[in-house]
């Protein structure tokens, strides 16, 4: 009888332990302590996915700059980041979910009062014109652009801090920069005024991919692997995939929308 009691107690204890939600820290620039709903789609989608994990994961947002995000992930076993571009360098320090959370048209070179520049231009050519171009420290713009930035840091204006991307957009509008590397839709959302846009031109950057995906990345640890498996399983659900594709509708300029939708369907292996 005592042995049966011990066995039952062990089974109950094991069930209790394994039924506890996995505790994950989401390090990002979103701070829920302000009591505001997230304005960006990536955070909204992440929260929807977290709710669909059926209490298997408990997430807590930890505010940090883009640069600090990766330091936190490297030094702690229970950290996840989201909406991150997958690069060979990042894959050496993090475990990535294989299915995307977000999709974007490739970054554009956005210029002010430089409409003489051709509609597609390489960054090398832009710098050879003497243009002062701003980029955000710690942000990945895609493999090709990242490589160019790393090789030409001294010729670019490097913005730092949590809101550096927004400040760069402001500096462009104020004429303190000639150009920035940014998504066209992000810029238009911040500055929809025709007065501003009449001086702005959007240029495709030569030698870059047409679509960039944003993924969830977690600590390279046992806890991180469990988190990746849970996110992966949820993103494999057709209802979640449909929701993500729907959420991208009207998010970008009309000429880019169809391509984004098709790219997501391909990533999710949706054929209908």
XYZ file of N, CA and C in Angstrom:
816
model
N 0.816 -1.221 0.000
C 0.000 0.000 0.000
C 0.849 1.270 0.000
N 1.851 1.345 0.897
C 2.693 2.548 0.877
C 3.351 2.778 -0.469
N 3.805 1.683 -1.114
C 4.487 1.837 -2.409
C 3.530 2.361 -3.468
N 2.247 1.889 -3.389
C 1.249 2.399 -4.342
C 1.023 3.891 -4.129
N 0.987 4.277 -2.864
C 0.796 5.694 -2.533
C 1.956 6.531 -3.062
N 3.159 6.034 -2.894
C 4.343 6.742 -3.382
C 4.293 6.873 -4.887
N 3.899 5.800 -5.585
C 3.816 5.812 -7.048
C 2.799 6.835 -7.525
N 1.618 6.835 -6.876
C 0.582 7.794 -7.261
C 1.040 9.235 -7.003
N 1.729 9.413 -5.885
C 2.238 10.744 -5.553
C 3.236 11.219 -6.590
N 4.094 10.313 -7.057
C 5.093 10.664 -8.077
C 4.427 11.042 -9.393
N 3.391 10.252 -9.753
C 2.677 10.530 -11.003
C 2.020 11.909 -10.920
N 1.367 12.170 -9.771
C 0.717 13.468 -9.583
C 1.729 14.606 -9.612
N 2.852 14.409 -8.939
C 3.888 15.441 -8.890
C 4.455 15.714 -10.278
N 4.675 14.637 -11.055
C 5.199 14.792 -12.416
C 4.218 15.546 -13.288
N 2.941 15.202 -13.160
C 1.921 15.887 -13.955
C 1.863 17.364 -13.597
N 1.956 17.643 -12.282
C 1.904 19.027 -11.811
C 3.078 19.820 -12.375
N 4.264 19.224 -12.360
C 5.466 19.915 -12.841
C 5.373 20.209 -14.324
N 4.958 19.164 -15.084
C 4.961 19.330 -16.538
C 3.792 20.167 -17.044
N 2.781 20.365 -16.164
C 1.641 21.165 -16.592
C 1.888 22.652 -16.372
N 2.981 22.990 -15.693
C 3.310 24.396 -15.493
C 3.661 25.038 -16.826
N 3.188 26.250 -17.065
C 3.548 26.906 -18.330
C 5.034 27.231 -18.396
N 5.564 27.161 -19.599
C 6.957 27.521 -19.833
C 7.089 29.036 -19.722
N 7.982 29.509 -18.862
C 8.137 30.953 -18.656
C 9.181 31.516 -19.617
N 8.739 32.436 -20.461
C 9.608 33.020 -21.484
C 9.588 34.537 -21.382
N 10.765 35.127 -21.436
C 10.877 36.585 -21.475
C 10.987 37.037 -22.929
N 10.074 37.912 -23.335
C 10.104 38.473 -24.681
C 10.775 39.841 -24.585
N 11.996 39.926 -25.064
C 12.748 41.177 -24.977
C 12.478 41.998 -26.237
N 11.939 43.195 -26.060
C 11.606 44.035 -27.213
C 11.434 45.477 -26.752
N 11.092 46.366 -27.694
C 10.871 47.763 -27.323
C 9.415 48.021 -26.923
N 8.589 46.968 -26.875
C 7.208 47.127 -26.406
C 7.184 47.023 -24.883
N 6.583 47.999 -24.230
C 6.525 48.025 -22.775
C 5.064 48.040 -22.314
N 4.513 46.866 -21.936
C 3.097 46.807 -21.544
C 2.788 47.541 -20.253
N 3.811 47.897 -19.467
C 3.572 48.602 -18.207
C 2.991 49.995 -18.438
N 3.113 50.507 -19.674
C 2.528 51.805 -19.992
C 1.004 51.724 -20.121
N 0.497 50.494 -20.150
C -0.945 50.303 -20.247
C -1.511 50.536 -21.626
N -0.646 50.557 -22.646
C -1.098 50.790 -24.018
C -1.089 49.485 -24.814
N -2.048 49.365 -25.725
C -2.044 48.204 -26.612
C -0.925 48.371 -27.630
N -0.318 47.262 -28.053
C 0.765 47.390 -29.035
C 0.256 47.930 -30.359
N 0.979 48.879 -30.924
C 0.559 49.484 -32.177
C 1.061 48.729 -33.393
N 2.136 47.966 -33.225
C 2.699 47.293 -34.396
C 2.110 45.896 -34.559
N 1.989 45.473 -35.813
C 1.348 44.201 -36.137
C 2.121 43.012 -35.573
N 3.442 43.059 -35.593
C 4.244 41.923 -35.126
C 3.925 41.586 -33.672
N 3.829 42.607 -32.826
C 3.520 42.373 -31.406
C 2.102 41.838 -31.251
N 1.174 42.374 -32.026
C -0.209 41.893 -31.965
C -0.293 40.420 -32.358
N 0.424 40.030 -33.415
C 0.417 38.636 -33.858
C 1.068 37.725 -32.824
N 2.154 38.190 -32.216
C 2.815 37.387 -31.187
C 1.871 37.122 -30.020
N 1.112 38.135 -29.610
C 0.166 37.976 -28.501
C -0.949 36.992 -28.868
N -1.393 37.032 -30.112
C -2.417 36.079 -30.568
C -1.869 34.657 -30.506
N -0.635 34.478 -30.973
C -0.010 33.149 -30.941
C 0.158 32.672 -29.504
N 0.573 33.572 -28.612
C 0.747 33.216 -27.196
C -0.578 32.757 -26.589
N -1.670 33.433 -26.972
C -2.986 33.043 -26.445
C -3.412 31.679 -26.972
N -2.918 31.300 -28.134
C -3.265 30.013 -28.736
C -2.403 28.860 -28.226
N -1.512 29.145 -27.307
C -0.651 28.092 -26.749
C -1.315 27.366 -25.582
N -2.564 27.701 -25.300
C -3.353 26.991 -24.286
C -2.642 26.873 -22.943
N -2.122 27.978 -22.472
C -1.449 28.039 -21.160
C -0.175 27.202 -21.069
N 0.349 26.762 -22.209
C 1.607 26.007 -22.183
C 2.820 26.928 -22.053
N 2.611 28.222 -22.324
C 3.690 29.189 -22.217
C 3.165 30.470 -21.558
N 3.977 31.018 -20.663
C 3.660 32.315 -20.046
C 4.739 33.300 -20.470
N 4.331 34.373 -21.172
C 5.328 35.327 -21.661
C 5.297 36.617 -20.846
N 6.469 37.188 -20.697
C 6.608 38.474 -20.010
C 7.480 39.374 -20.873
N 7.000 40.583 -21.152
C 7.762 41.523 -21.977
C 8.803 42.248 -21.135
N 10.026 42.286 -21.652
C 11.125 42.994 -20.996
C 11.628 44.059 -21.966
N 11.392 45.346 -21.697
C 11.806 46.407 -22.620
C 13.325 46.498 -22.744
N 13.790 46.680 -23.975
C 15.239 46.819 -24.227
C 15.450 47.370 -25.622
N 16.634 47.938 -25.851
C 16.989 48.429 -27.187
C 17.271 47.247 -28.100
N 17.314 47.505 -29.404
C 17.591 46.432 -30.378
C 18.929 45.764 -30.113
N 19.918 46.570 -29.771
C 21.249 46.029 -29.540
C 21.273 45.144 -28.299
N 20.573 45.583 -27.257
C 20.576 44.826 -26.000
C 19.772 43.536 -26.121
N 18.774 43.518 -27.012
C 17.956 42.319 -27.202
C 18.826 41.082 -27.396
N 19.796 41.187 -28.292
C 20.621 40.026 -28.625
C 21.562 39.660 -27.491
N 22.011 40.651 -26.725
C 22.856 40.356 -25.558
C 22.059 39.561 -24.524
N 20.802 39.967 -24.301
C 19.946 39.264 -23.349
C 19.709 37.828 -23.798
N 19.474 37.643 -25.089
C 19.226 36.306 -25.620
C 20.448 35.404 -25.436
N 21.635 35.952 -25.653
C 22.864 35.169 -25.534
C 23.169 34.784 -24.090
N 22.783 35.647 -23.146
C 23.190 35.442 -21.750
C 22.125 34.789 -20.875
N 20.930 34.581 -21.402
C 19.859 33.964 -20.610
C 19.220 32.831 -21.404
N 18.753 31.817 -20.698
C 18.246 30.621 -21.379
C 16.764 30.673 -21.724
N 16.056 31.716 -21.246
C 14.597 31.751 -21.444
C 14.123 32.992 -22.188
N 14.951 33.499 -23.098
C 14.614 34.730 -23.828
C 14.222 34.411 -25.273
N 13.185 35.086 -25.748
C 12.811 35.002 -27.163
C 12.662 36.420 -27.721
N 13.021 36.579 -28.971
C 12.827 37.824 -29.707
C 11.864 37.530 -30.845
N 11.300 38.574 -31.437
C 10.364 38.316 -32.533
C 10.517 39.358 -33.627
N 9.997 38.991 -34.793
C 10.111 39.829 -35.990
C 11.572 40.092 -36.334
N 12.383 39.028 -36.289
C 13.811 39.140 -36.532
C 14.194 38.491 -37.866
N 15.015 39.202 -38.613
C 15.521 38.666 -39.876
C 16.523 37.560 -39.559
N 16.417 36.490 -40.314
C 17.301 35.333 -40.094
C 18.579 35.513 -40.901
N 19.710 35.547 -40.224
C 21.008 35.683 -40.886
C 21.947 34.598 -40.367
N 22.978 34.239 -41.135
C 23.937 33.221 -40.666
C 24.548 33.575 -39.310
N 24.861 34.854 -39.107
C 25.461 35.272 -37.829
C 24.497 35.040 -36.678
N 23.235 35.389 -36.865
C 22.251 35.229 -35.805
C 21.946 33.761 -35.528
N 22.044 32.927 -36.557
C 21.773 31.502 -36.370
C 22.843 30.817 -35.518
N 23.989 31.453 -35.343
C 25.025 30.886 -34.474
C 24.727 31.153 -33.005
N 23.828 32.086 -32.703
C 23.550 32.437 -31.310
C 22.108 32.190 -30.894
N 21.222 31.831 -31.838
C 19.807 31.678 -31.496
C 19.184 30.514 -32.254
N 18.072 30.018 -31.715
C 17.258 29.010 -32.396
C 16.077 29.733 -33.038
N 15.881 29.530 -34.332
C 14.809 30.213 -35.049
C 13.635 29.275 -35.316
N 12.423 29.800 -35.164
C 11.233 29.090 -35.630
C 11.291 29.092 -37.160
N 10.981 27.982 -37.790
C 11.176 27.880 -39.244
C 10.121 28.640 -40.046
N 8.946 28.879 -39.441
C 7.870 29.588 -40.146
C 7.859 31.060 -39.741
N 7.594 31.965 -40.678
C 7.672 33.404 -40.376
C 6.467 33.930 -39.612
N 6.698 35.004 -38.885
C 5.638 35.748 -38.206
C 5.188 36.915 -39.080
N 6.140 37.523 -39.785
C 5.878 38.701 -40.603
C 6.580 38.577 -41.950
N 6.083 39.325 -42.917
C 6.746 39.436 -44.220
C 6.747 40.900 -44.634
N 7.844 41.316 -45.250
C 7.984 42.713 -45.662
C 8.556 42.783 -47.070
N 8.171 43.826 -47.805
C 8.935 44.103 -49.020
C 10.350 44.456 -48.581
N 11.287 44.237 -49.434
C 12.656 44.596 -49.093
C 12.742 46.079 -48.745
N 13.719 46.431 -47.903
C 13.937 47.835 -47.569
C 14.172 48.666 -48.828
N 13.774 49.906 -48.771
C 14.028 50.851 -49.856
C 15.060 51.889 -49.394
N 15.731 52.465 -50.342
C 16.527 53.654 -50.064
C 15.570 54.827 -50.245
N 15.246 55.502 -49.150
C 14.295 56.609 -49.196
C 15.090 57.910 -49.181
N 14.903 58.718 -50.208
C 15.672 59.950 -50.366
C 14.766 61.177 -50.327
N 15.343 62.302 -49.922
C 14.621 63.580 -49.909
C 15.290 64.539 -50.883
N 14.458 65.088 -51.785
C 14.945 66.037 -52.796
C 16.079 65.461 -53.645
N 15.944 64.176 -53.982
C 16.972 63.528 -54.810
C 16.308 62.694 -55.896
N 15.282 63.282 -56.527
C 14.513 62.509 -57.500
C 15.271 62.249 -58.794
N 16.450 62.825 -58.923
C 17.285 62.559 -60.094
C 17.932 61.178 -60.009
N 17.924 60.568 -58.809
C 18.514 59.236 -58.626
C 17.579 58.206 -59.271
N 18.135 57.232 -59.960
C 17.329 56.240 -60.680
C 16.465 55.417 -59.724
N 15.393 54.829 -60.244
C 14.410 54.123 -59.424
C 15.024 52.918 -58.735
N 16.074 52.331 -59.316
C 16.835 51.265 -58.654
C 18.291 51.690 -58.603
N 18.871 51.620 -57.408
C 20.239 52.098 -57.254
C 20.952 51.246 -56.204
N 22.226 51.000 -56.396
C 22.993 50.288 -55.377
C 23.418 51.268 -54.293
N 23.663 50.757 -53.111
C 24.118 51.617 -52.014
C 25.512 52.173 -52.309
N 26.306 51.390 -53.017
C 27.641 51.860 -53.402
C 27.533 53.104 -54.273
N 26.610 53.065 -55.215
C 26.403 54.203 -56.107
C 25.894 55.417 -55.322
N 24.962 55.168 -54.386
C 24.394 56.265 -53.586
C 25.472 56.970 -52.770
N 26.373 56.190 -52.164
C 27.455 56.797 -51.380
C 28.451 57.526 -52.271
N 28.626 57.011 -53.488
C 29.569 57.673 -54.409
C 29.061 59.049 -54.830
N 27.743 59.280 -54.680
C 27.161 60.594 -54.976
C 27.346 61.568 -53.818
N 27.914 61.079 -52.712
C 28.119 61.935 -51.542
C 26.889 62.078 -50.668
N 25.924 61.150 -50.805
C 24.692 61.238 -50.020
C 24.935 60.795 -48.577
N 24.334 61.521 -47.637
C 24.436 61.173 -46.219
C 23.251 60.272 -45.865
N 23.541 58.996 -45.635
C 22.493 57.998 -45.452
C 22.533 57.457 -44.022
N 21.362 57.359 -43.382
C 21.262 56.905 -41.997
C 20.756 55.482 -41.882
N 21.339 54.731 -40.945
C 20.895 53.370 -40.635
C 20.853 53.212 -39.109
N 20.114 52.205 -38.631
C 19.969 51.959 -37.202
C 20.948 50.901 -36.729
N 21.681 51.207 -35.679
C 22.636 50.256 -35.110
C 21.894 49.064 -34.503
N 22.376 47.844 -34.800
C 21.791 46.643 -34.228
C 20.619 46.084 -35.009
N 20.163 46.792 -36.022
C 19.041 46.304 -36.844
C 19.580 45.539 -38.039
N 18.897 44.452 -38.411
C 19.286 43.735 -39.619
C 18.373 44.155 -40.762
N 18.973 44.535 -41.866
C 18.223 44.961 -43.061
C 18.216 43.856 -44.129
N 18.709 42.686 -43.783
C 18.877 41.628 -44.761
C 20.370 41.435 -45.021
N 20.728 40.233 -45.405
C 22.135 39.841 -45.496
C 22.963 40.776 -46.365
N 22.481 41.077 -47.568
C 23.280 41.880 -48.504
C 23.509 43.297 -47.975
N 22.444 43.913 -47.463
C 22.563 45.279 -46.943
C 23.412 45.296 -45.676
N 23.223 44.289 -44.811
C 24.026 44.219 -43.576
C 25.518 44.150 -43.902
N 25.868 43.332 -44.886
C 27.276 43.209 -45.277
C 27.820 44.551 -45.756
N 27.008 45.270 -46.530
C 27.443 46.573 -47.043
C 27.628 47.568 -45.886
N 26.679 47.571 -44.941
C 26.773 48.495 -43.797
C 28.032 48.206 -42.982
N 28.290 46.926 -42.724
C 29.475 46.557 -41.931
C 30.772 46.999 -42.601
N 30.775 46.990 -43.936
C 31.988 47.372 -44.673
C 32.108 48.884 -44.865
N 31.019 49.621 -44.577
C 31.032 51.072 -44.844
C 30.504 51.889 -43.667
N 30.698 51.380 -42.454
C 30.186 52.062 -41.259
C 30.641 53.509 -41.161
N 31.895 53.754 -41.534
C 32.457 55.106 -41.414
C 31.881 56.086 -42.429
N 31.154 55.570 -43.430
C 30.582 56.448 -44.460
C 29.078 56.640 -44.276
N 28.518 56.049 -43.215
C 27.088 56.125 -42.954
C 26.824 56.832 -41.627
N 25.604 57.368 -41.469
C 25.207 57.919 -40.181
C 24.535 56.795 -39.405
N 25.077 56.458 -38.238
C 24.558 55.338 -37.449
C 23.718 55.859 -36.290
N 22.421 55.556 -36.308
C 21.529 55.957 -35.220
C 21.500 54.893 -34.134
N 21.475 55.312 -32.871
C 21.481 54.383 -31.742
C 20.305 54.647 -30.814
N 19.907 53.621 -30.029
C 18.849 53.779 -29.039
C 17.534 53.163 -29.467
N 16.597 53.081 -28.497
C 15.305 52.419 -28.736
C 14.523 52.992 -29.913
N 14.502 54.337 -30.022
C 13.668 54.976 -31.047
C 14.495 55.522 -32.208
N 15.665 54.928 -32.427
C 16.569 55.477 -33.452
C 15.965 55.418 -34.853
N 15.206 54.347 -35.159
C 14.621 54.234 -36.496
C 13.661 55.392 -36.765
N 12.832 55.713 -35.759
C 11.895 56.826 -35.921
C 12.644 58.152 -36.027
N 13.685 58.313 -35.227
C 14.453 59.568 -35.266
C 15.142 59.763 -36.620
N 15.573 58.664 -37.225
C 16.179 58.762 -38.557
C 15.149 59.233 -39.578
N 13.918 58.737 -39.450
C 12.864 59.168 -40.368
C 12.589 60.662 -40.185
N 12.596 61.107 -38.933
C 12.409 62.535 -38.662
C 13.557 63.366 -39.245
N 14.770 62.892 -39.079
C 15.940 63.610 -39.587
C 15.885 63.755 -41.102
N 15.366 62.734 -41.785
C 15.227 62.806 -43.239
C 14.231 63.897 -43.616
N 13.088 63.906 -42.953
C 12.050 64.907 -43.234
C 12.558 66.319 -42.946
N 13.377 66.452 -41.906
C 13.928 67.759 -41.523
C 15.096 68.191 -42.400
N 15.541 67.312 -43.311
C 16.643 67.656 -44.198
C 18.014 67.465 -43.579
N 18.078 66.805 -42.423
C 19.369 66.573 -41.769
C 20.065 65.327 -42.319
N 19.335 64.532 -43.075
C 19.904 63.389 -43.802
C 19.410 63.454 -45.239
N 20.218 62.913 -46.161
C 19.779 62.823 -47.560
C 18.907 61.591 -47.776
N 19.183 60.546 -46.987
C 18.453 59.306 -47.192
C 18.517 58.390 -45.984
N 17.604 57.418 -45.950
C 17.605 56.377 -44.932
C 17.254 55.059 -45.623
N 17.578 53.965 -44.966
C 17.152 52.653 -45.456
C 15.985 52.228 -44.583
N 14.809 52.070 -45.188
C 13.599 51.804 -44.410
C 12.548 51.189 -45.324
N 11.519 50.598 -44.725
C 10.382 50.101 -45.496
C 9.523 51.293 -45.926
N 9.092 51.290 -47.168
C 8.311 52.410 -47.683
C 7.024 52.609 -46.885
N 6.350 51.491 -46.514
C 5.081 51.595 -45.795
C 5.269 52.192 -44.407
N 6.387 51.873 -43.749
C 6.662 52.418 -42.414
C 6.798 53.938 -42.508
N 7.526 54.394 -43.517
C 7.722 55.841 -43.671
C 6.403 56.539 -43.973
N 5.626 55.984 -44.896
C 4.358 56.615 -45.297
C 3.373 56.645 -44.124
N 3.402 55.611 -43.279
C 2.528 55.585 -42.097
C 2.868 56.724 -41.143
N 4.173 56.969 -40.952
C 4.602 58.040 -40.042
C 4.398 59.432 -40.636
N 4.583 59.536 -41.951
C 4.514 60.853 -42.601
C 3.612 60.787 -43.845
N 2.292 60.694 -43.623
C 1.359 60.561 -44.756
C 1.073 61.869 -45.484
N 1.542 62.985 -44.931
C 1.227 64.291 -45.498
C 1.772 64.438 -46.921
N 0.919 64.924 -47.819
C 1.348 65.158 -49.205
C 2.464 66.186 -49.265
N 2.434 67.114 -48.332
C 3.473 68.141 -48.262
C 4.851 67.534 -48.062
N 4.905 66.484 -47.216
C 6.174 65.794 -46.950
C 6.532 64.885 -48.122
N 5.555 64.103 -48.582
C 5.823 63.074 -49.592
C 6.203 63.649 -50.961
N 5.845 64.897 -51.223
C 6.186 65.469 -52.536
C 7.700 65.579 -52.738
N 8.439 65.626 -51.633
C 9.904 65.726 -51.718
C 10.605 64.375 -51.552
N 9.808 63.324 -51.328
C 10.372 62.013 -50.996
C 10.298 61.069 -52.192
N 11.368 60.290 -52.396
C 11.356 59.269 -53.447
C 11.822 57.940 -52.868
N 11.258 56.839 -53.380
C 11.546 55.488 -52.889
C 12.297 54.723 -53.979
N 13.436 54.162 -53.621
C 14.303 53.522 -54.604
C 14.601 52.072 -54.214
N 14.393 51.159 -55.163
C 14.771 49.765 -54.932
C 16.291 49.704 -54.806
N 16.756 48.877 -53.871
C 18.195 48.728 -53.650
C 18.677 47.525 -54.433
N 19.590 47.744 -55.358
C 20.086 46.661 -56.210
C 20.675 45.518 -55.401
N 20.543 44.300 -55.920
C 21.135 43.104 -55.315
C 20.539 42.744 -53.954
N 19.237 42.982 -53.753
C 18.597 42.550 -52.508
C 17.374 41.701 -52.833
N 16.932 40.893 -51.871
C 15.762 40.036 -52.062
C 14.493 40.875 -52.035
N 13.465 40.404 -52.774
C 12.218 41.166 -52.878
C 11.398 41.107 -51.595
N 11.454 39.971 -50.876
C 10.680 39.814 -49.646
C 11.602 39.417 -48.504
N 11.370 40.017 -47.347
C 12.125 39.669 -46.143
C 11.134 39.168 -45.108
N 11.459 38.057 -44.438
C 10.595 37.511 -43.400
C 11.124 37.879 -42.018
N 10.189 38.082 -41.087
C 10.533 38.306 -39.684
C 10.149 37.070 -38.884
N 11.101 36.506 -38.151
C 10.898 35.251 -37.424
C 10.955 35.447 -35.915
N 10.503 34.428 -35.182
C 10.709 34.347 -33.742
C 12.029 33.616 -33.513
N 12.869 34.154 -32.631
C 14.157 33.535 -32.307
C 14.274 33.406 -30.794
N 14.800 32.276 -30.320
C 14.891 32.029 -28.879
C 16.305 31.616 -28.475
N 16.557 31.670 -27.178
C 17.859 31.287 -26.633
C 18.224 29.874 -27.079
N 19.509 29.676 -27.348
C 20.003 28.352 -27.738
C 20.199 27.524 -26.470
N 19.090 27.006 -25.956
C 19.085 26.269 -24.690
C 17.918 25.289 -24.709
N 17.807 24.458 -23.653
C 16.685 23.518 -23.564
C 15.362 24.278 -23.488
N 15.358 25.344 -22.696
C 14.136 26.154 -22.568
C 13.806 26.810 -23.911
N 14.838 27.337 -24.574
C 14.636 27.959 -25.880
C 14.104 26.978 -26.904
N 14.618 25.755 -26.885
C 14.144 24.726 -27.820
C 12.681 24.398 -27.569
N 12.284 24.314 -26.285
C 10.873 24.047 -25.962
C 9.983 25.185 -26.478
N 10.460 26.410 -26.306
C 9.690 27.564 -26.773
C 9.546 27.528 -28.295
N 10.639 27.252 -28.990
C 10.610 27.171 -30.454
C 9.631 26.093 -30.907
N 9.646 24.943 -30.244
C 8.730 23.850 -30.607
C 7.273 24.270 -30.425
N 6.990 24.998 -29.332
C 5.618 25.449 -29.095
C 5.183 26.480 -30.132
N 6.055 27.443 -30.431
C 5.737 28.437 -31.461
C 5.550 27.767 -32.818
N 6.434 26.819 -33.106
C 6.383 26.104 -34.390
C 5.047 25.387 -34.555
N 4.650 24.681 -33.502
C 3.406 23.913 -33.554
C 2.204 24.829 -33.784
N 2.224 25.992 -33.142
C 1.108 26.933 -33.286
C 1.080 27.546 -34.684
N 2.254 27.889 -35.207
C 2.324 28.487 -36.547
C 1.996 27.493 -37.655
N 1.983 26.227 -37.336
C 1.612 25.214 -38.338
C 0.100 25.098 -38.498
N -0.665 25.699 -37.589
C -2.125 25.646 -37.674
C -2.608 26.533 -38.813
N -3.469 25.980 -39.646
C -3.950 26.716 -40.819
C -4.691 27.994 -40.412
N -5.436 27.960 -39.309
C -6.191 29.162 -38.906
C -5.241 30.304 -38.526
N -4.095 29.960 -37.930
C -3.102 30.972 -37.574
C -2.427 31.515 -38.830
N -2.126 30.621 -39.764
C -1.506 31.045 -41.026
C -2.435 31.976 -41.802
N -3.709 31.619 -41.871
C -4.689 32.471 -42.567
C -4.797 33.840 -41.893
N -4.767 33.832 -40.563
C -4.850 35.080 -39.811
C -3.652 35.985 -40.118
N -2.458 35.389 -40.185
C -1.242 36.164 -40.468
C -1.315 36.766 -41.872
N -1.751 35.962 -42.842
C -1.856 36.456 -44.223
C -2.885 37.587 -44.300
N -4.033 37.381 -43.642
C -5.078 38.412 -43.616
C -4.578 39.704 -42.989
N -3.808 39.560 -41.910
C -3.316 40.728 -41.175
C -2.380 41.584 -42.014
N -1.748 40.974 -43.010
C -0.827 41.719 -43.876
C -1.551 42.505 -44.975
N -2.858 42.228 -45.151
C -3.623 42.944 -46.175
C -3.698 44.423 -45.813
N -3.542 45.274 -46.796
C -3.589 46.738 -46.621
C -2.460 47.285 -45.750
N -1.465 46.462 -45.467
C -0.359 46.916 -44.629
C 0.707 47.625 -45.455
N 0.811 47.231 -46.737
C 1.849 47.790 -47.592
C 1.232 48.514 -48.783
N 2.077 49.123 -49.562
C 1.594 49.813 -50.754
C 0.961 48.792 -51.706
N -0.076 49.200 -52.460
C -0.835 48.253 -53.293
C 0.021 47.378 -54.202
N 1.061 47.943 -54.800
C 1.868 47.170 -55.737
C 2.700 46.086 -55.048
N 2.793 46.161 -53.710
C 3.596 45.175 -52.982
C 2.746 44.120 -52.276
N 1.432 44.384 -52.136
C 0.552 43.519 -51.350
C 0.434 42.097 -51.881
N 0.184 41.953 -53.176
C -0.013 40.626 -53.766
C 1.231 39.772 -53.608
N 2.379 40.393 -53.822
C 3.631 39.647 -53.716
C 3.860 39.164 -52.286
N 3.540 40.012 -51.300
C 3.701 39.636 -49.893
C 2.792 38.473 -49.551
N 1.536 38.549 -49.975
C 0.573 37.476 -49.709
C 1.058 36.155 -50.311
N 1.515 36.189 -51.553
C 2.006 34.967 -52.216
C 3.254 34.418 -51.538
N 4.120 35.316 -51.066
C 5.346 34.881 -50.383
C 5.011 34.155 -49.081
N 4.015 34.672 -48.347
C 3.607 34.017 -47.099
C 2.966 32.659 -47.381
N 2.143 32.592 -48.413
C 1.517 31.309 -48.761
C 2.577 30.268 -49.117
N 3.603 30.706 -49.834
C 4.694 29.795 -50.179
C 5.433 29.337 -48.930
N 5.702 30.255 -48.012
C 6.393 29.920 -46.752
C 5.583 28.930 -45.930
N 4.240 29.059 -45.960
C 3.370 28.175 -45.200
C 2.948 26.936 -45.992
N 3.433 26.796 -47.212
C 3.085 25.657 -48.097
C 1.586 25.594 -48.347
N 0.960 26.759 -48.525
C -0.470 26.827 -48.853
C -0.604 26.898 -50.366
N -1.338 25.960 -50.945
C -1.446 25.880 -52.401
C -2.769 26.393 -52.947
N -3.782 26.564 -52.064
C -5.091 26.976 -52.592
C -5.235 28.493 -52.580
